[in-house]
Structures are given as structure tokens and as C-alpha cells.
């Protein structure tokens, strides 16, 4: 009977955790559909705030900036990170431990330090050369730099799971290095690349700190907009924007997870 | 080589029949493809002084000289770490030699990268591509060389039929059993009609029954195609069943090259004898009167033999009733008898020495453990060897 109590306790704990994780999100989503401005009570369902949102040019441009930033940086980070991950795999016999450690460092670096240093870096370059004016381009570069380690890590761990003889088999079967990349490495990494893309997307779309320091006046993204709007108090529009972002990130994360799972299911025997 | 002559005769015959529009031989097409219309000599292999030194002072191959004839089923046999797989990988182009020359059909290939060599490999773990089904796995090499889809499709079907895996053609690689994977790996290599097919212990992951079945299938396939096969194994039984010739390797050197009978019946040194499973090896000492002193007793009738050890193959030993004394007969006691159906395997004790004998069960008297016999050695069947 003790066992049953223990299990009941675990279950209760699980619900408490879920409650604290998701109740705040649920409230934001709920009040984004509220028909009045009040926060105390839910007065009735309405899409009013969503219409207002899309009528506001600043917000529409922030959505556009956020999506452009997320999509462009994720695509580039996926390509560059995959090349990096492949390089780490291809030259793993060189024992590049410390180099790989450098690649992973941005994963644990505090965002605020990273953001400030990126800003300083871009400002210096801009003053010296006139290039890299703070704006969408500097944000894209900054985002790519923190997305790359995640992509490289995913690609590298996928490659490590493969039988190394497969690479030799492609050579043995007349594949040139380019053919090997196109007909073997890319198709084999397909699932890892897609999930790396969506992971990068979610990282980019909800990033505030690094974006804040590298943005220019024209390149306000949704998180930056929310931060400046919130000084005037939380409005139902903010709830509506937040709900849209939750939706976008959930979708991307779900696709990434589903692809990882499908790969595992189709390949159960891999160690 | 008689094998290649037969193949040429058969090819000519198939050609004649094809002209009358009635191909009588279902494999004629595959066989014609397999040689690519080239003369057989094109696939003879010659290795001269091949060396492989790994960084850090490890020597994988000392100095390998080897001639492999066209259309031959050639086996590299040896314990793990003897260099046989390294040699195979050098032939495939997956490893660089640090010295020497390798020629296929008179052309030096050491500088040719793996993907431009007309050499294909059946890997030990099969290395089938997990992202492709059976059909695309088999057709991979043709696709890489730019063969168009229809032609590729046709030849995949043909090869699958030849290897008897037509029913697996649309399966996923993950759904195949070990034996099926082995066949797919073989088809994937054969379809490219290479000058040389390399097989790296392709049967070692299979269970015993399937293994002996595939041994027969593999050597039949090789004979039908007349392709040069270089096969690597550590299993001397497998090597003897399948090969035209065997090279026994140890410590990066070739110990002996020859047909299976030579290797088994006349091993060149103690290593080869032990590796081929021989246990009846005894040190010999020459005495003044021309006879040889062995732990069994004195052997006569082999005065001109040189070597520090003698090998008495167990099947050359005869067991007679103990009262029949004579030259090269030694009194021995039966320790154990294993009944093997067609023959019986005896363990005997002769003085302090143990010796094994194999006696046919056809009309021979059976002895029981504890009985004494006269162990009779045929002096013409003795092999003398050195370390």
C-alpha cells in the first residue's frame, strides 16, 4: 500500500509542476480572447485584440522582422552548423577536444554578456569601416552565432551513431566526395537537419536579450516591441501577441520533436 | 588456369547460342556484364613489396609479394591482427600503403582513389545504406557512375534474380535478416562488374547452418561469373571449402601460399600447421644411425628430411592390435574416442605424449578407452617443418 501512496504522491507532484509551468501561459491565452480590458474577470469571447493587433503598423512590422530574422538566421545556421558538425565528425581523430569546447561555450554563456559583447563588436566594426550598421543584418549574424552550436551538436551526434563503414561504402561504390554528400550524408542527416532548423527557429523567435543589444531603430522584433510596450502596462494586445508567439514556438517544437521520434521509430535497432 | 579456360569456353558457347536468339543459360547476360567484355587477364592482381606502417611504429604489413590470378577465388587467412584486413583495404583504396606497388591487370592502382577503382567490397557489417531500400542500395554504384534509371532498374532486377533476392527488392534494409543483408551486400557489389571483388569476413556474423549454405553459394557464384574474388577470413575450414588458393598470414607477413590441399597437408612452418588445426606436432632429433628421435619413439625411413618438428596428420595414423609390432609402430593407450559418424576421433597416450588419430568407420575395428593399440605411422605422410 505504501507503493500506491508513493505513486499517488508522484502523480500529485507531476500535476503541481505542470500547473506552475502552464497556468501562466493559459491565463495569457485566455485573456487574449477577453472582450474587455479588465484583468480580473473573463467577460466573454472576442477576437477584438487580434484585429487591433493587425491594424497596428508597428506590430505588423515587428512580426515581419521577427519572422524574417528567425527564418533567415535558422536557414543559415542550419547550413553552417551542419558543415561544422560534419567537420567535427570528419576530423574527430585529431582530438580537437578544446576546439569543440570553444564551440559549445556560447551554449552556457549568459545572454546578457553575449549580447553586450556582440553590440560592442558591431559598433567597433561600424565605426571603423561603416559596415554592419545595427539592424536586421547584425541581428541575423548574432542569432546565427548562438544557433550554430545547437545545430552542430545535433548533426555531430547523429553522425556518431552511423556505422563508419557506410562512408567507406560510398567511396567503394564510386561516389565522388560531392556525390557522397548529396546522395548519402544529406539524406541520412535529413531528420537531424529539419529538427535543427526548427530548434534554431524557436531559439531565435523568443530571443530578447541578444536581439535587444544588436537591433537598430528599424529592426524592432516582437520581444523588443513587447518590452517597450509593457512600460505602459499590460494590455490585451500584448496577450494576443504572446499567444501568437506561443503558438509559433509550440508548432516548431512539435514538428522538431515529431521528426526526431519518427526517426527513432523507423530505426529502433540503432545503438 | 583451367578455370579461366572453362570460363572462356563457356562464354564463347553462350555467345554462339545468343546469336540463335535462344539464350539457354539464364546467367549468360550477367556473366557477360560481369566481365565487361574485357579479357580475363585484365583482372590479375600483382602485389610487390607492399608495406603498411601506421604512425606510432605499428607495422601492419611487413613486405607482401603476391600474385593473384584472374578469375581466382583467393583467400587471405590468418588470426586477427595479422594484417589481412589492412591488405584488403589497400586493395580497395580505403587505406594507403606506405610502400610497394599494387597492379590490377598490369595497371598500377595505388594512386587511384577508391571511387575510381574497379574494385568493390562486401563489408563485414554489410554497410547497407539505412536511408535506401534494397533496390536503391543495389543500384547505388550504377547511379553514381551515371547509368540512367531504366538501365539501372533493369540491371538491378537481373542481379537480384541472379542472387535470388527478387522478392526482397522493395523492402527496407532494417527489415532484412542477417543472411538477406549479406546477399544484398553481395548484389550491391557484383552489379558493378568490378575487376576485383573483395569480401571482408562476410559470413562471420551468421549462424553455422546459414554460413555453410552461403559458403557454397558464394563459391558457386564466383565460378559462374569467373570474377576474381579476394576473401578474408580467420576460419581455416571456411578458407579450405571455398578457395582456389589460400595465403596464410601472420604478423604482417605471408607464411604460405597455395591450394587448400598444400596448406593443409604440407604446411610450410609450425605457425601454418597450428593455425590449420594440427595438434600432432613433435620435436625431432637426428640420431647417428639415420633414424629420428621423437617423443613417440624412433622414426625410420625418412633420413633426408629436414626440420625441427614433425607433423603426423591424424588421418595418416593407423591403429592396429597391440601385438603387431614393427617399424614406426608405437604402443599407445586409448584415452578417448569421439564417434563422428563417418569417422572416429581418438585421443591416445604414447609414453608421456598425447596424439590424435582419425580412423574411418568403414570396416575398421573400434577401440575403447583404456585399450592398448599399436599406433602405426606412415613415414611417407610425414611433414617436417621449422618454426
CSV table of C-alpha atoms in Angstrom, one decimal, chain B residues 9-382:
chain,number,residue,atom,x,y,z
B,9,UNK,CA,34.8,-21.7,-73.5
B,10,UNK,CA,31.5,-21.2,-71.7
B,11,UNK,CA,31.4,-17.5,-72.8
B,12,UNK,CA,32.0,-18.5,-76.4
B,13,UNK,CA,29.3,-21.1,-76.2
B,14,UNK,CA,26.9,-18.6,-74.7
B,15,UNK,CA,27.7,-16.1,-77.4
B,16,UNK,CA,27.0,-18.7,-80.1
B,17,UNK,CA,23.7,-19.6,-78.5
B,18,UNK,CA,22.7,-16.0,-78.2
B,19,UNK,CA,23.1,-15.5,-81.9
B,20,UNK,CA,20.5,-18.1,-82.5
B,21,UNK,CA,18.3,-15.9,-80.2
B,22,UNK,CA,17.8,-18.6,-77.6
B,23,UNK,CA,19.8,-17.9,-74.5
B,24,UNK,CA,20.0,-21.3,-72.9
B,25,UNK,CA,21.9,-20.0,-69.8
B,26,UNK,CA,20.0,-17.7,-67.5
B,27,UNK,CA,23.2,-16.2,-66.3
B,28,UNK,CA,24.8,-15.6,-69.7
B,29,UNK,CA,23.8,-11.9,-69.6
B,30,UNK,CA,25.0,-11.4,-66.0
B,31,UNK,CA,28.3,-13.2,-66.8
B,32,UNK,CA,28.8,-11.1,-69.9
B,33,UNK,CA,28.2,-7.9,-67.9
B,34,UNK,CA,30.4,-9.2,-65.2
B,35,UNK,CA,33.5,-9.2,-67.4
B,36,UNK,CA,32.5,-6.0,-69.1
B,37,UNK,CA,33.7,-7.7,-72.4
B,38,UNK,CA,37.3,-7.4,-71.2
B,39,UNK,CA,39.7,-10.3,-71.5
B,40,UNK,CA,40.1,-12.2,-68.2
B,41,UNK,CA,43.8,-11.3,-67.8
B,42,UNK,CA,42.6,-7.8,-67.1
B,43,UNK,CA,41.8,-8.7,-63.5
B,44,UNK,CA,45.0,-10.5,-62.5
B,45,UNK,CA,46.5,-8.8,-59.4
B,46,UNK,CA,50.1,-8.3,-58.5
B,47,UNK,CA,51.4,-7.0,-55.2
B,48,UNK,CA,55.1,-6.1,-54.9
B,49,UNK,CA,56.7,-5.3,-51.6
B,50,UNK,CA,53.5,-3.8,-50.2
B,51,UNK,CA,54.1,-2.3,-46.7
B,52,UNK,CA,51.9,-0.6,-44.2
B,53,UNK,CA,53.4,1.2,-41.2
B,54,UNK,CA,51.0,3.0,-39.0
B,55,UNK,CA,52.1,6.2,-37.2
B,56,UNK,CA,53.5,5.2,-33.8
B,57,UNK,CA,55.6,2.4,-35.1
B,58,UNK,CA,52.8,-0.3,-35.6
B,59,UNK,CA,53.7,-2.4,-38.6
B,60,UNK,CA,50.5,-3.9,-40.1
B,61,UNK,CA,52.2,-5.3,-43.3
B,62,UNK,CA,55.9,-6.1,-43.5
B,63,UNK,CA,56.6,-6.9,-47.1
B,64,UNK,CA,53.9,-8.5,-49.1
B,65,UNK,CA,54.6,-10.1,-52.5
B,66,UNK,CA,51.6,-11.8,-54.0
B,67,UNK,CA,50.3,-12.8,-57.4
B,68,UNK,CA,46.5,-13.4,-57.7
B,69,UNK,CA,45.4,-14.9,-60.9
B,70,UNK,CA,42.4,-13.7,-62.9
B,71,UNK,CA,39.2,-15.5,-62.1
B,72,UNK,CA,40.6,-17.0,-58.9
B,73,UNK,CA,38.9,-17.4,-55.6
B,74,UNK,CA,41.8,-16.2,-53.4
B,75,UNK,CA,41.6,-16.2,-49.6
B,76,UNK,CA,43.7,-14.3,-47.1
B,77,UNK,CA,43.7,-16.4,-43.9
B,78,UNK,CA,45.1,-15.5,-40.5
B,79,UNK,CA,44.4,-14.6,-36.9
B,80,UNK,CA,43.0,-11.2,-36.1
B,81,UNK,CA,45.7,-8.6,-36.3
B,82,UNK,CA,47.7,-10.4,-38.9
B,83,UNK,CA,47.2,-7.7,-41.5
B,84,UNK,CA,44.7,-9.4,-43.8
B,85,UNK,CA,42.1,-6.8,-43.4
B,86,UNK,CA,44.6,-4.0,-43.9
B,87,UNK,CA,45.8,-5.7,-47.1
B,88,UNK,CA,42.1,-5.9,-48.3
B,89,UNK,CA,41.6,-2.2,-47.5
B,90,UNK,CA,44.7,-1.3,-49.5
B,91,UNK,CA,43.3,-3.2,-52.5
B,92,UNK,CA,40.0,-1.3,-52.1
B,93,UNK,CA,41.8,2.0,-51.8
B,94,UNK,CA,40.4,2.7,-48.3
B,95,UNK,CA,43.9,2.6,-46.9
B,96,UNK,CA,47.2,3.9,-48.3
B,97,UNK,CA,50.2,1.6,-48.5
B,98,UNK,CA,53.4,3.1,-47.1
B,99,UNK,CA,55.4,1.3,-49.7
B,100,UNK,CA,55.3,-1.1,-52.6
B,101,UNK,CA,53.1,-1.4,-55.7
B,102,UNK,CA,49.7,-2.9,-56.5
B,103,UNK,CA,48.7,-3.6,-60.1
B,104,UNK,CA,45.4,-4.8,-61.4
B,105,UNK,CA,45.7,-6.1,-64.9
B,106,UNK,CA,49.2,-4.6,-65.2
B,107,UNK,CA,48.0,-1.1,-64.2
B,108,UNK,CA,49.3,0.4,-61.0
B,109,UNK,CA,46.3,1.4,-58.9
B,110,UNK,CA,47.9,2.7,-55.6
B,111,UNK,CA,47.4,6.3,-56.7
B,112,UNK,CA,43.8,5.8,-57.9
B,113,UNK,CA,41.3,6.9,-55.3
B,114,UNK,CA,38.8,4.3,-54.1
B,115,UNK,CA,35.9,5.7,-56.0
B,116,UNK,CA,37.7,5.4,-59.3
B,117,UNK,CA,38.9,1.8,-58.8
B,118,UNK,CA,37.0,-1.1,-60.5
B,119,UNK,CA,37.0,-2.8,-57.1
B,120,UNK,CA,34.0,-3.5,-54.9
B,121,UNK,CA,33.8,-4.7,-51.4
B,122,UNK,CA,31.4,-6.8,-49.3
B,123,UNK,CA,31.9,-5.4,-45.8
B,124,UNK,CA,31.8,-7.4,-42.7
B,125,UNK,CA,28.9,-5.4,-41.2
B,126,UNK,CA,27.4,-5.2,-44.8
B,127,UNK,CA,27.3,-1.4,-44.5
B,128,UNK,CA,23.9,-1.2,-46.3
B,129,UNK,CA,22.6,2.3,-46.6
B,130,UNK,CA,19.8,2.7,-44.0
B,131,UNK,CA,18.2,5.6,-45.9
B,132,UNK,CA,17.7,3.5,-49.0
B,133,UNK,CA,15.6,0.4,-49.7
B,134,UNK,CA,17.1,-2.8,-51.2
B,135,UNK,CA,16.6,-1.7,-54.8
B,136,UNK,CA,18.4,1.6,-54.3
B,137,UNK,CA,21.1,0.0,-52.3
B,138,UNK,CA,21.9,-2.4,-55.1
B,139,UNK,CA,21.7,0.3,-57.7
B,140,UNK,CA,23.9,2.8,-55.8
B,141,UNK,CA,27.1,2.1,-57.6
B,142,UNK,CA,25.5,2.3,-61.1
B,143,UNK,CA,23.7,5.6,-60.2
B,144,UNK,CA,27.0,7.1,-59.0
B,145,UNK,CA,28.6,6.2,-62.3
B,146,UNK,CA,25.7,7.9,-64.2
B,147,UNK,CA,23.9,4.9,-65.5
B,148,UNK,CA,20.4,6.0,-66.4
B,149,UNK,CA,17.4,5.0,-64.4
B,150,UNK,CA,15.9,2.4,-66.8
B,151,UNK,CA,19.2,0.7,-67.4
B,152,UNK,CA,19.8,0.7,-63.7
B,153,UNK,CA,16.4,-0.7,-62.9
B,154,UNK,CA,16.9,-3.5,-65.5
B,155,UNK,CA,20.3,-4.5,-64.1
B,156,UNK,CA,19.1,-4.4,-60.5
B,157,UNK,CA,16.3,-6.8,-61.4
B,158,UNK,CA,18.7,-9.0,-63.2
B,159,UNK,CA,21.2,-9.1,-60.4
B,160,UNK,CA,18.5,-9.6,-57.8
B,161,UNK,CA,17.3,-12.6,-59.8
B,162,UNK,CA,20.9,-13.9,-60.1
B,163,UNK,CA,21.4,-13.7,-56.3
B,164,UNK,CA,17.9,-14.9,-55.7
B,165,UNK,CA,16.6,-11.9,-53.8
B,166,UNK,CA,14.0,-10.7,-56.2
B,167,UNK,CA,11.3,-10.9,-53.5
B,168,UNK,CA,13.2,-8.6,-51.2
B,169,UNK,CA,13.7,-5.8,-53.7
B,170,UNK,CA,11.3,-3.3,-52.3
B,171,UNK,CA,12.0,-3.9,-48.6
B,172,UNK,CA,13.6,-1.6,-46.2
B,173,UNK,CA,17.1,-2.6,-45.2
B,174,UNK,CA,16.1,-2.6,-41.5
B,175,UNK,CA,13.6,-5.5,-42.3
B,176,UNK,CA,16.2,-7.9,-43.5
B,177,UNK,CA,17.7,-10.8,-41.7
B,178,UNK,CA,21.5,-11.3,-41.5
B,179,UNK,CA,21.6,-13.7,-44.4
B,180,UNK,CA,19.4,-11.5,-46.5
B,181,UNK,CA,21.6,-8.5,-45.8
B,182,UNK,CA,24.6,-10.5,-46.8
B,183,UNK,CA,23.0,-11.3,-50.2
B,184,UNK,CA,22.0,-7.7,-50.7
B,185,UNK,CA,25.6,-6.6,-50.0
B,186,UNK,CA,26.9,-9.1,-52.4
B,187,UNK,CA,24.4,-8.0,-55.1
B,188,UNK,CA,25.3,-4.3,-54.5
B,189,UNK,CA,29.0,-5.1,-55.2
B,190,UNK,CA,28.5,-7.6,-58.1
B,191,UNK,CA,26.2,-5.4,-60.1
B,192,UNK,CA,29.1,-3.1,-60.8
B,193,UNK,CA,31.0,-5.8,-62.6
B,194,UNK,CA,34.3,-5.0,-60.9
B,195,UNK,CA,37.7,-6.3,-61.9
B,196,UNK,CA,38.0,-7.5,-58.4
B,197,UNK,CA,35.6,-8.3,-55.6
B,198,UNK,CA,36.8,-8.1,-52.0
B,199,UNK,CA,35.0,-9.9,-49.2
B,200,UNK,CA,35.9,-9.0,-45.6
B,201,UNK,CA,34.7,-11.9,-43.4
B,202,UNK,CA,31.2,-11.5,-44.9
B,203,UNK,CA,29.9,-14.7,-43.2
B,204,UNK,CA,31.3,-14.3,-39.7
B,205,UNK,CA,28.1,-12.8,-38.3
B,206,UNK,CA,25.9,-15.6,-39.5
B,207,UNK,CA,24.9,-18.8,-37.7
B,208,UNK,CA,26.6,-22.1,-38.6
B,209,UNK,CA,23.9,-23.6,-40.9
B,210,UNK,CA,23.3,-20.5,-43.0
B,211,UNK,CA,27.1,-19.9,-43.0
B,212,UNK,CA,27.9,-23.2,-44.7
B,213,UNK,CA,25.0,-22.8,-47.2
B,214,UNK,CA,26.3,-19.3,-48.1
B,215,UNK,CA,29.9,-20.7,-48.4
B,216,UNK,CA,28.6,-23.0,-51.2
B,217,UNK,CA,26.5,-20.3,-52.8
B,218,UNK,CA,29.4,-17.8,-52.8
B,219,UNK,CA,31.9,-20.1,-54.4
B,220,UNK,CA,29.3,-21.2,-57.0
B,221,UNK,CA,28.6,-17.5,-57.8
B,222,UNK,CA,32.3,-16.9,-58.2
B,223,UNK,CA,32.7,-19.8,-60.5
B,224,UNK,CA,29.7,-18.8,-62.7
B,225,UNK,CA,31.0,-15.2,-63.0
B,226,UNK,CA,34.6,-16.0,-63.4
B,227,UNK,CA,35.3,-12.9,-61.4
B,228,UNK,CA,38.4,-12.5,-59.2
B,229,UNK,CA,37.4,-12.8,-55.6
B,230,UNK,CA,39.7,-11.9,-52.7
B,231,UNK,CA,38.2,-13.3,-49.5
B,232,UNK,CA,39.3,-12.5,-45.9
B,233,UNK,CA,38.6,-14.9,-43.1
B,234,UNK,CA,40.1,-16.3,-39.8
B,235,UNK,CA,38.3,-19.6,-40.2
B,236,UNK,CA,40.5,-22.2,-41.8
B,237,UNK,CA,37.6,-24.6,-42.6
B,238,UNK,CA,35.8,-21.8,-44.5
B,239,UNK,CA,39.0,-21.0,-46.3
B,240,UNK,CA,39.5,-24.6,-47.4
B,241,UNK,CA,36.0,-25.1,-48.5
B,242,UNK,CA,35.8,-22.0,-50.7
B,243,UNK,CA,39.2,-21.1,-52.1
B,244,UNK,CA,41.2,-21.9,-55.2
B,245,UNK,CA,44.3,-20.7,-53.3
B,246,UNK,CA,45.0,-19.5,-49.8
B,247,UNK,CA,47.6,-17.1,-48.4
B,248,UNK,CA,48.2,-17.7,-44.7
B,249,UNK,CA,49.2,-14.6,-42.9
B,250,UNK,CA,50.7,-13.8,-39.6
B,251,UNK,CA,52.4,-10.7,-38.1
B,252,UNK,CA,52.1,-8.8,-41.4
B,253,UNK,CA,53.8,-11.4,-43.4
B,254,UNK,CA,52.7,-14.1,-45.7
B,255,UNK,CA,53.6,-17.5,-44.3
B,256,UNK,CA,52.5,-19.7,-47.1
B,257,UNK,CA,50.6,-19.5,-50.4
B,258,UNK,CA,49.0,-22.5,-52.1
B,259,UNK,CA,45.9,-24.5,-52.8
B,260,UNK,CA,44.0,-25.7,-49.7
B,261,UNK,CA,45.4,-29.3,-50.0
B,262,UNK,CA,49.0,-27.9,-49.9
B,263,UNK,CA,48.3,-25.7,-47.0
B,264,UNK,CA,46.6,-28.4,-45.0
B,265,UNK,CA,48.8,-31.4,-46.0
B,266,UNK,CA,52.1,-29.7,-46.3
B,267,UNK,CA,52.2,-26.6,-44.1
B,268,UNK,CA,55.3,-24.6,-44.6
B,269,UNK,CA,56.0,-23.9,-40.9
B,270,UNK,CA,54.8,-24.5,-37.4
B,271,UNK,CA,52.6,-21.4,-37.4
B,272,UNK,CA,50.7,-22.6,-40.5
B,273,UNK,CA,50.4,-26.1,-39.1
B,274,UNK,CA,49.0,-24.9,-35.8
B,275,UNK,CA,46.7,-22.4,-37.5
B,276,UNK,CA,45.3,-25.2,-39.8
B,277,UNK,CA,44.3,-27.0,-36.6
B,278,UNK,CA,47.1,-29.6,-36.5
B,279,UNK,CA,48.0,-30.8,-33.0
B,280,UNK,CA,50.2,-33.8,-33.7
B,281,UNK,CA,53.4,-31.7,-33.8
B,282,UNK,CA,56.5,-33.2,-32.2
B,283,UNK,CA,60.1,-32.0,-31.9
B,284,UNK,CA,62.6,-34.3,-33.7
B,285,UNK,CA,66.3,-35.0,-33.2
B,286,UNK,CA,68.5,-36.8,-35.6
B,287,UNK,CA,70.5,-39.8,-34.3
B,288,UNK,CA,73.7,-41.3,-35.7
B,289,UNK,CA,72.1,-44.2,-37.5
B,290,UNK,CA,69.8,-42.0,-39.7
B,291,UNK,CA,66.6,-42.5,-37.7
B,292,UNK,CA,64.8,-39.7,-35.9
B,293,UNK,CA,64.2,-39.4,-32.2
B,294,UNK,CA,60.7,-38.2,-31.3
B,295,UNK,CA,58.7,-38.2,-28.1
B,296,UNK,CA,56.8,-41.2,-29.5
B,297,UNK,CA,59.9,-43.2,-30.2
B,298,UNK,CA,62.3,-43.7,-33.0
B,299,UNK,CA,61.1,-42.9,-36.6
B,300,UNK,CA,62.8,-44.6,-39.5
B,301,UNK,CA,62.5,-44.3,-43.3
B,302,UNK,CA,62.9,-40.5,-43.5
B,303,UNK,CA,66.6,-39.8,-43.3
B,304,UNK,CA,66.7,-37.0,-45.8
B,305,UNK,CA,64.0,-34.9,-44.1
B,306,UNK,CA,65.0,-31.5,-42.6
B,307,UNK,CA,63.2,-29.6,-39.9
B,308,UNK,CA,63.0,-29.3,-36.2
B,309,UNK,CA,59.5,-30.7,-35.9
B,310,UNK,CA,57.4,-33.4,-37.5
B,311,UNK,CA,53.7,-33.2,-38.2
B,312,UNK,CA,51.8,-36.5,-38.1
B,313,UNK,CA,48.4,-35.8,-39.6
B,314,UNK,CA,45.8,-37.7,-37.6
B,315,UNK,CA,44.2,-39.3,-40.7
B,316,UNK,CA,47.5,-40.9,-41.7
B,317,UNK,CA,47.7,-42.9,-38.5
B,318,UNK,CA,46.5,-46.4,-38.4
B,319,UNK,CA,45.5,-48.2,-35.2
B,320,UNK,CA,46.4,-51.9,-35.1
B,321,UNK,CA,46.1,-54.6,-32.4
B,322,UNK,CA,48.9,-54.1,-29.8
B,323,UNK,CA,50.6,-57.4,-30.6
B,324,UNK,CA,51.5,-56.3,-34.2
B,325,UNK,CA,54.9,-54.7,-33.6
B,326,UNK,CA,57.2,-53.4,-36.3
B,327,UNK,CA,58.9,-50.2,-37.6
B,328,UNK,CA,57.2,-46.9,-36.9
B,329,UNK,CA,54.8,-48.7,-34.6
B,330,UNK,CA,54.4,-47.4,-31.1
B,331,UNK,CA,52.5,-48.9,-28.2
B,332,UNK,CA,49.7,-46.4,-27.2
B,333,UNK,CA,46.7,-46.4,-24.9
B,334,UNK,CA,43.3,-45.0,-25.9
B,335,UNK,CA,42.2,-42.1,-23.7
B,336,UNK,CA,39.1,-41.1,-25.5
B,337,UNK,CA,37.0,-41.9,-28.6
B,338,UNK,CA,34.6,-39.4,-30.2
B,339,UNK,CA,32.2,-41.0,-32.7
B,340,UNK,CA,31.7,-38.6,-35.6
B,341,UNK,CA,29.6,-40.7,-37.9
B,342,UNK,CA,31.8,-41.3,-40.9
B,343,UNK,CA,34.9,-41.5,-38.8
B,344,UNK,CA,36.0,-41.7,-35.2
B,345,UNK,CA,38.4,-39.4,-33.5
B,346,UNK,CA,40.8,-40.9,-31.0
B,347,UNK,CA,42.9,-39.3,-28.3
B,348,UNK,CA,45.8,-41.5,-27.4
B,349,UNK,CA,48.7,-41.6,-25.0
B,350,UNK,CA,52.1,-42.8,-26.1
B,351,UNK,CA,54.6,-42.6,-23.3
B,352,UNK,CA,54.1,-39.1,-21.9
B,353,UNK,CA,52.9,-37.8,-25.2
B,354,UNK,CA,49.3,-37.2,-26.4
B,355,UNK,CA,48.4,-37.8,-30.0
B,356,UNK,CA,45.2,-37.6,-32.0
B,357,UNK,CA,44.1,-40.1,-34.7
B,358,UNK,CA,41.2,-40.1,-37.1
B,359,UNK,CA,40.1,-43.5,-38.3
B,360,UNK,CA,37.4,-44.2,-40.9
B,361,UNK,CA,34.4,-46.1,-39.5
B,362,UNK,CA,34.2,-48.2,-42.7
B,363,UNK,CA,35.3,-51.7,-41.8
B,364,UNK,CA,37.7,-50.6,-39.1
B,365,UNK,CA,37.8,-52.1,-35.7
B,366,UNK,CA,36.7,-49.7,-32.9
B,367,UNK,CA,38.8,-49.4,-29.8
B,368,UNK,CA,37.5,-48.4,-26.4
B,369,UNK,CA,39.2,-46.1,-23.9
B,370,UNK,CA,41.7,-48.0,-21.8
B,371,UNK,CA,42.6,-50.4,-24.6
B,372,UNK,CA,46.2,-50.6,-25.9
B,373,UNK,CA,47.0,-50.4,-29.6
B,374,UNK,CA,49.9,-50.3,-32.0
B,375,UNK,CA,49.9,-46.8,-33.3
B,376,UNK,CA,51.2,-47.0,-36.9
B,377,UNK,CA,52.8,-44.0,-38.6
B,378,UNK,CA,53.1,-43.9,-42.4
B,379,UNK,CA,56.6,-42.4,-43.0
B,380,UNK,CA,55.6,-41.1,-46.5
B,381,UNK,CA,52.9,-38.9,-45.0
B,382,UNK,CA,55.1,-37.1,-42.5
